[in-house]
Coordinates of C-alpha atoms in Angstrom, one line a residue:
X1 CA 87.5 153.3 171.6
X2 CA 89.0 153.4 175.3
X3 CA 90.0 149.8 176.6
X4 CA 90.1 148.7 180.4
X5 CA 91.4 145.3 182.1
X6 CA 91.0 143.6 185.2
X7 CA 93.6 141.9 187.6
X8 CA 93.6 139.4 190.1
X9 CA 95.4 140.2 193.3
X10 CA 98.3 137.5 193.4
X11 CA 98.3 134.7 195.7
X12 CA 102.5 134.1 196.3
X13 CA 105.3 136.0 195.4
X14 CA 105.7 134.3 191.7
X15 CA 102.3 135.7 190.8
X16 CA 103.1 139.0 192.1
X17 CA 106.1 138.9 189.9
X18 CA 103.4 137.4 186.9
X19 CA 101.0 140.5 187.5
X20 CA 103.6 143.1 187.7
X21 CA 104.8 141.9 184.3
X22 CA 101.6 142.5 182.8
X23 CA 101.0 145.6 184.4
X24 CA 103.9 147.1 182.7
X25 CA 102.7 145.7 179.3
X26 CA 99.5 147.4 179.6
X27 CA 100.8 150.4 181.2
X28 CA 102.4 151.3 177.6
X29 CA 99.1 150.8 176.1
X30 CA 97.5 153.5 178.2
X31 CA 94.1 151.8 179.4
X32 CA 91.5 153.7 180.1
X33 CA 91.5 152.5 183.9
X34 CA 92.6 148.4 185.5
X35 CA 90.6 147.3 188.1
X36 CA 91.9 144.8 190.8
X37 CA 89.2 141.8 192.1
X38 CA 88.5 141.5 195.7
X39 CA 88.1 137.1 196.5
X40 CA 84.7 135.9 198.0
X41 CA 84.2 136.7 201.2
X42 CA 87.3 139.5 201.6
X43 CA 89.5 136.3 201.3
X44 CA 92.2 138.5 199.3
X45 CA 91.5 141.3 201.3
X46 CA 94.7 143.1 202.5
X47 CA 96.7 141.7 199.3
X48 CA 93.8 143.0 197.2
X49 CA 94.5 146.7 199.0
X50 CA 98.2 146.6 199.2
X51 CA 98.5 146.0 195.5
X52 CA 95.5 148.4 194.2
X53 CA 97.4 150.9 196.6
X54 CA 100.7 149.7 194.8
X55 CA 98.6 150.6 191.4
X56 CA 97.6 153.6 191.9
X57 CA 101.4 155.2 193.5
X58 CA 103.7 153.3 191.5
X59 CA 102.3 153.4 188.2
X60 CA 100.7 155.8 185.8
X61 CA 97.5 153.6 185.4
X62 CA 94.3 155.1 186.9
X63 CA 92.7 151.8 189.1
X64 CA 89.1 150.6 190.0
X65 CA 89.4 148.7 193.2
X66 CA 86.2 146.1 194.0
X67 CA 84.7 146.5 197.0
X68 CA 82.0 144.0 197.9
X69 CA 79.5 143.3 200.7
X70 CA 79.6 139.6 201.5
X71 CA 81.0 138.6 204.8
X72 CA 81.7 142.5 206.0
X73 CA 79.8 144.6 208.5
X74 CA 78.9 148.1 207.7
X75 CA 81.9 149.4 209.6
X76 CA 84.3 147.0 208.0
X77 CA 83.2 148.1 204.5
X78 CA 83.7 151.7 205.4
X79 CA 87.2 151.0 206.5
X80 CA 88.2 149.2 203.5
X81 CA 86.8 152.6 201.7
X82 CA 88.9 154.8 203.8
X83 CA 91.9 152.3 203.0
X84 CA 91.6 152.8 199.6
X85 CA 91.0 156.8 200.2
X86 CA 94.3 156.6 202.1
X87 CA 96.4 155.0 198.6
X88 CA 94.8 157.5 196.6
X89 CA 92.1 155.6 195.3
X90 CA 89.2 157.6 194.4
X91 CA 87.5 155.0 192.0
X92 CA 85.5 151.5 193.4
X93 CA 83.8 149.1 192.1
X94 CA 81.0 147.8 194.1
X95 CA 79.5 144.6 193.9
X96 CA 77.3 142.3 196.6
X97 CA 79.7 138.9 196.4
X98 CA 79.5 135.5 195.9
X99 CA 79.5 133.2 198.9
X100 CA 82.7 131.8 199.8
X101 CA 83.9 128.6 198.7
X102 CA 80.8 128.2 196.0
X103 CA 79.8 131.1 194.2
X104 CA 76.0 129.7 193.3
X105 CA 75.6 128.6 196.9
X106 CA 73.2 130.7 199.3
X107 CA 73.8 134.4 199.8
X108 CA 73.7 135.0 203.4
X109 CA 73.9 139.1 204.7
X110 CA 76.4 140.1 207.3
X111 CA 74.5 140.4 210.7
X112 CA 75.8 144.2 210.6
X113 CA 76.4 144.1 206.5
X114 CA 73.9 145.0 204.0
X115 CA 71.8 142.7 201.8
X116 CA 72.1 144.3 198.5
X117 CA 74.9 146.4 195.9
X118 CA 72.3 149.4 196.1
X119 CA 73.1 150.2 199.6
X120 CA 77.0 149.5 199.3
X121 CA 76.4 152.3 196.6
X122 CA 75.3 154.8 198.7
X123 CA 77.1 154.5 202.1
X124 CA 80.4 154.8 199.4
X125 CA 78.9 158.2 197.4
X126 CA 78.3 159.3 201.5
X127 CA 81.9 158.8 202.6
X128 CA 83.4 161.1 200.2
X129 CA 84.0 162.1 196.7
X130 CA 84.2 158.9 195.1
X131 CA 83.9 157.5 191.1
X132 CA 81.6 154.3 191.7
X133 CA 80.6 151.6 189.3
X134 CA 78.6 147.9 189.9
X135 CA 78.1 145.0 187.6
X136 CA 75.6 144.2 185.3
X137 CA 74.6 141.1 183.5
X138 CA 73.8 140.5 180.0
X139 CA 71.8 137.1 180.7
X140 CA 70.6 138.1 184.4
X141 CA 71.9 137.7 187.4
X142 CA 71.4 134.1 188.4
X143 CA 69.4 134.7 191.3
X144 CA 67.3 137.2 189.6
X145 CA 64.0 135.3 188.9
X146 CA 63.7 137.3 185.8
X147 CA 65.4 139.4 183.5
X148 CA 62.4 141.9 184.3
X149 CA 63.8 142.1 188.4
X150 CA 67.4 142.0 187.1
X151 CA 66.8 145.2 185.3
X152 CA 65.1 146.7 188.0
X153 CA 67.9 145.7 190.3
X154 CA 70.9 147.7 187.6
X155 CA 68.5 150.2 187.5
X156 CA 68.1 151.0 191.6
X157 CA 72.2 150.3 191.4
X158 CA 72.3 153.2 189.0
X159 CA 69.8 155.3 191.2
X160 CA 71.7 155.2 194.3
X161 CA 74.5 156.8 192.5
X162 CA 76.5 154.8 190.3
X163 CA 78.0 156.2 187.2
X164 CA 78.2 153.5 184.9
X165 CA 78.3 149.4 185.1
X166 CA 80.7 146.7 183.7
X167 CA 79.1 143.2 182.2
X168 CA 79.4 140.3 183.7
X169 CA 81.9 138.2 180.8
X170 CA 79.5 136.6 178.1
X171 CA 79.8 135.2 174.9
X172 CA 77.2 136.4 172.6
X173 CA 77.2 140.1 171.7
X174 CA 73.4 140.0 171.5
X175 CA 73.2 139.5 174.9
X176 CA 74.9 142.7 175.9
X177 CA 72.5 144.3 173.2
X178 CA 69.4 143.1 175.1
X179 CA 70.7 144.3 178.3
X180 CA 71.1 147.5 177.0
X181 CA 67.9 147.8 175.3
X182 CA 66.5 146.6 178.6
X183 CA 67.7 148.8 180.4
X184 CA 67.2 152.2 178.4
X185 CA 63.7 151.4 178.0
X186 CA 63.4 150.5 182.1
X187 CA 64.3 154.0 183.0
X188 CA 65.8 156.2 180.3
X189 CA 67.5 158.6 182.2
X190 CA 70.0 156.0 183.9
X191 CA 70.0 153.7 180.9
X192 CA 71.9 157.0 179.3
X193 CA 74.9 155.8 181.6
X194 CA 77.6 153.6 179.9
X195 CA 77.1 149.8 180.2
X196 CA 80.7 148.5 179.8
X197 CA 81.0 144.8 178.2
X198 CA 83.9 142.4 179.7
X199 CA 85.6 140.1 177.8
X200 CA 88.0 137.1 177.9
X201 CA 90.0 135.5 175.2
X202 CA 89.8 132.2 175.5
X203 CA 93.1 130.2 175.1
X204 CA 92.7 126.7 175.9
X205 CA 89.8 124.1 176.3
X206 CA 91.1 124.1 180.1
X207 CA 90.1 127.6 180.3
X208 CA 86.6 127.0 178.9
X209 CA 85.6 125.9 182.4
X210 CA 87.0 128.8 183.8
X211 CA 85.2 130.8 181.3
X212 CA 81.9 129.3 182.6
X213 CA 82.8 129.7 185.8
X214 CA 83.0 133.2 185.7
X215 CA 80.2 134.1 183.7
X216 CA 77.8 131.6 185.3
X217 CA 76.2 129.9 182.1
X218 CA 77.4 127.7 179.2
X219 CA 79.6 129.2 176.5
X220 CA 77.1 129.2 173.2
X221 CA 77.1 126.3 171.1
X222 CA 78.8 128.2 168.1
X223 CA 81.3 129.3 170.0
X224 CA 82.1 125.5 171.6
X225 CA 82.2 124.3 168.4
X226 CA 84.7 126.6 166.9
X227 CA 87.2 125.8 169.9
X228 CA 86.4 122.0 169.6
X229 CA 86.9 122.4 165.6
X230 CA 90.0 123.5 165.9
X231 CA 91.4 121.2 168.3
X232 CA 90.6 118.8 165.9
X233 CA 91.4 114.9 166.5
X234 CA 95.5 115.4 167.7
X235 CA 95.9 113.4 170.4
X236 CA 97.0 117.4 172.5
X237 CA 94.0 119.1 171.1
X238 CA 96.1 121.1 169.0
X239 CA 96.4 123.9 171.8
X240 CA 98.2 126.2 168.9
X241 CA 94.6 125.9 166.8
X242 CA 92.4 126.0 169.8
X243 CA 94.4 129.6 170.9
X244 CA 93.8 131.3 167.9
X245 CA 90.2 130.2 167.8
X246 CA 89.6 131.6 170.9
X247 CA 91.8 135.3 169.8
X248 CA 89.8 135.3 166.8
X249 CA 86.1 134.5 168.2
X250 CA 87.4 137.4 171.3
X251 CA 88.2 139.9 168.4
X252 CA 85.1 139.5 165.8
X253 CA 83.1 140.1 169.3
X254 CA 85.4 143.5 170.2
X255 CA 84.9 144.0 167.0
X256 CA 80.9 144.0 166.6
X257 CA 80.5 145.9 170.2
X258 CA 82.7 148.8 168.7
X259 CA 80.5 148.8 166.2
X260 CA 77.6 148.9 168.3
X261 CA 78.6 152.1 170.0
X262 CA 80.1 150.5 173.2
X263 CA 81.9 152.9 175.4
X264 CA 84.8 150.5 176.2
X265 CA 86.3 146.8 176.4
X266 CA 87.3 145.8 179.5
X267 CA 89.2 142.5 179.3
X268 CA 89.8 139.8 182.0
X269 CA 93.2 139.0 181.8
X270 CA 94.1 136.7 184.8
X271 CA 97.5 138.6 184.9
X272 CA 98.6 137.6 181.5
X273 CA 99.2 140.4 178.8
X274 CA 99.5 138.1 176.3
X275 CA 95.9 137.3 174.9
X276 CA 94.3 140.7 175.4
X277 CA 97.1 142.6 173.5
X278 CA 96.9 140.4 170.5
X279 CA 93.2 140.9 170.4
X280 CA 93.7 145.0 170.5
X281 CA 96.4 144.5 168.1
X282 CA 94.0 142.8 165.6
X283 CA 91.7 145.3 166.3
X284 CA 94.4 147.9 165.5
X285 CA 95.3 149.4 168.4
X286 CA 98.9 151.1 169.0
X287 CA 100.9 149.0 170.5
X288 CA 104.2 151.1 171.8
X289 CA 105.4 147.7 173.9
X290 CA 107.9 145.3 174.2
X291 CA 107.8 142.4 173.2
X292 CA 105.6 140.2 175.3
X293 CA 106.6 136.8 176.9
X294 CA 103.6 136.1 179.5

């Protein structure tokens, strides 16, 4: 079972030093590809090229640069294509955005942009001979009114030209299940292309908001309760207990979707190595590394 993971671009020069550290962790452990985030509204934009640039000459890693469509004209998204061309980047990820500065607010088009992911698919497959993916989402999209539209939505995504999607993070393998079921009985032929589910290991309480954040719903009650179990009544909240909680509830879920027949795990990391290589370890993967200290 292929794994994948998924940096940040750094905001200073301490947490470009913290993301070059993990690269080289992973970069023993021979992911299948790493794909570098792109902040809302093309915030991170020239750091986010720079360093997927960075990926793809100074390492051995094969990388999946996002590429979204809030806040950029049509001729601002094709030059951030032809940027990545330039590096050597043949692979993108492409996704319509979240609004800057509050990801649930209103999604507003660029005057001269696009309104949705399925056209950012094809003016990408038109500039050239490009590897594209887009996201999909095991509970819907928030601003789907439906899981029926969100399906339709993934499917047109595939239709235009993508090759396969990566999950929104979630927290309940059945979810990812349903999607899949959803989508294979939508329209068979692009339900045959791999759904790839994302996952974070959760390694503090603090992080459970983060976790939300990201994934747009409420972590399942189950799996609240485990992390609240463990950090018990110490006046810290145990942070030792709540960690491996969260390592163990991240592995029984790797676990179950290799079992299910996904075609990869693609981890959020946040730039740490840490988490995700203990998880692959316990799920017996080869680790060839030093030893890890972030």
């Amino acid at each position: 079972m292929p794994f994948s993971v998924e940096f940040n671009p750094p905001r200073d020069a301490p947490a470009e030093a913290r993301l070059w550290r993990a690269v080289r962790q992973f970069e023993r452990m021979h992911p299948a590809f790493v794909s570098m985030t792109y902040g809302a509204g093309g915030s991170t934009r020239d750091r986010t090229v720079r360093v997927t640039g960075a990926l793809a000459q100074e390492t051995t890693l094969l990388p999946v640069a996002h590429l979204t469509a809030v806040e950029h004209s049509v001729a601002e998204l094709r030059s951030l294509v032809g940027s990545y061309a330039d590096s050597g980047i043949r692979n993108i990820l492409v996704l319509r955005g979240d609004p800057p500065g509050d990801p649930l607010g209103a999604w507003q088009r660029h005057p001269d942009g696009v309104e949705y992911a399925e056209e950012l698919v094809r003016i990408v497959r038109d500039l050239g001979d490009f590897h594209v993916g887009v996201a999909s989402f095991p509970q819907g999209h928030h601003r789907s009114p439906d899981l029926d539209s969100d399906t339709a939505f993934l499917a047109a995504k595939l239709r235009a030209g993508a090759e396969y999607s990566i999950t929104q993070m979630f927290f309940d393998v059945e979810h990812y299940l349903r999607l899949r079921d959803r989508v294979q009985k939508f329209d068979p032929i692009e339900g045959a292309k791999p759904i790839i589910p994302e996952l974070m290991p959760i390694t503090s309480l603090r992080t459970v908001a983060r976790a939300e954040e990201l994934c747009g719903r409420t972590l399942p009650p189950a799996v609240l309760a485990r992390l609240h179990k463990a950090a018990g009544d110490a006046p810290d909240g145990n942070p030792a207990a709540v960690r491996e909680a969260g390592i163990e509830i991240a592995t029984e879920m790797a676990q179950r979707l290799i079992d299910e027949g996904a075609p990869c795990l693609h981890f959020i990391t946040l730039n740490f190595a840490k988490a995700t290589t203990e998880v692959l370890t316990n799920l017996g993967y080869g680790v060839t590394a030093a030893p890890i200290s972030a």
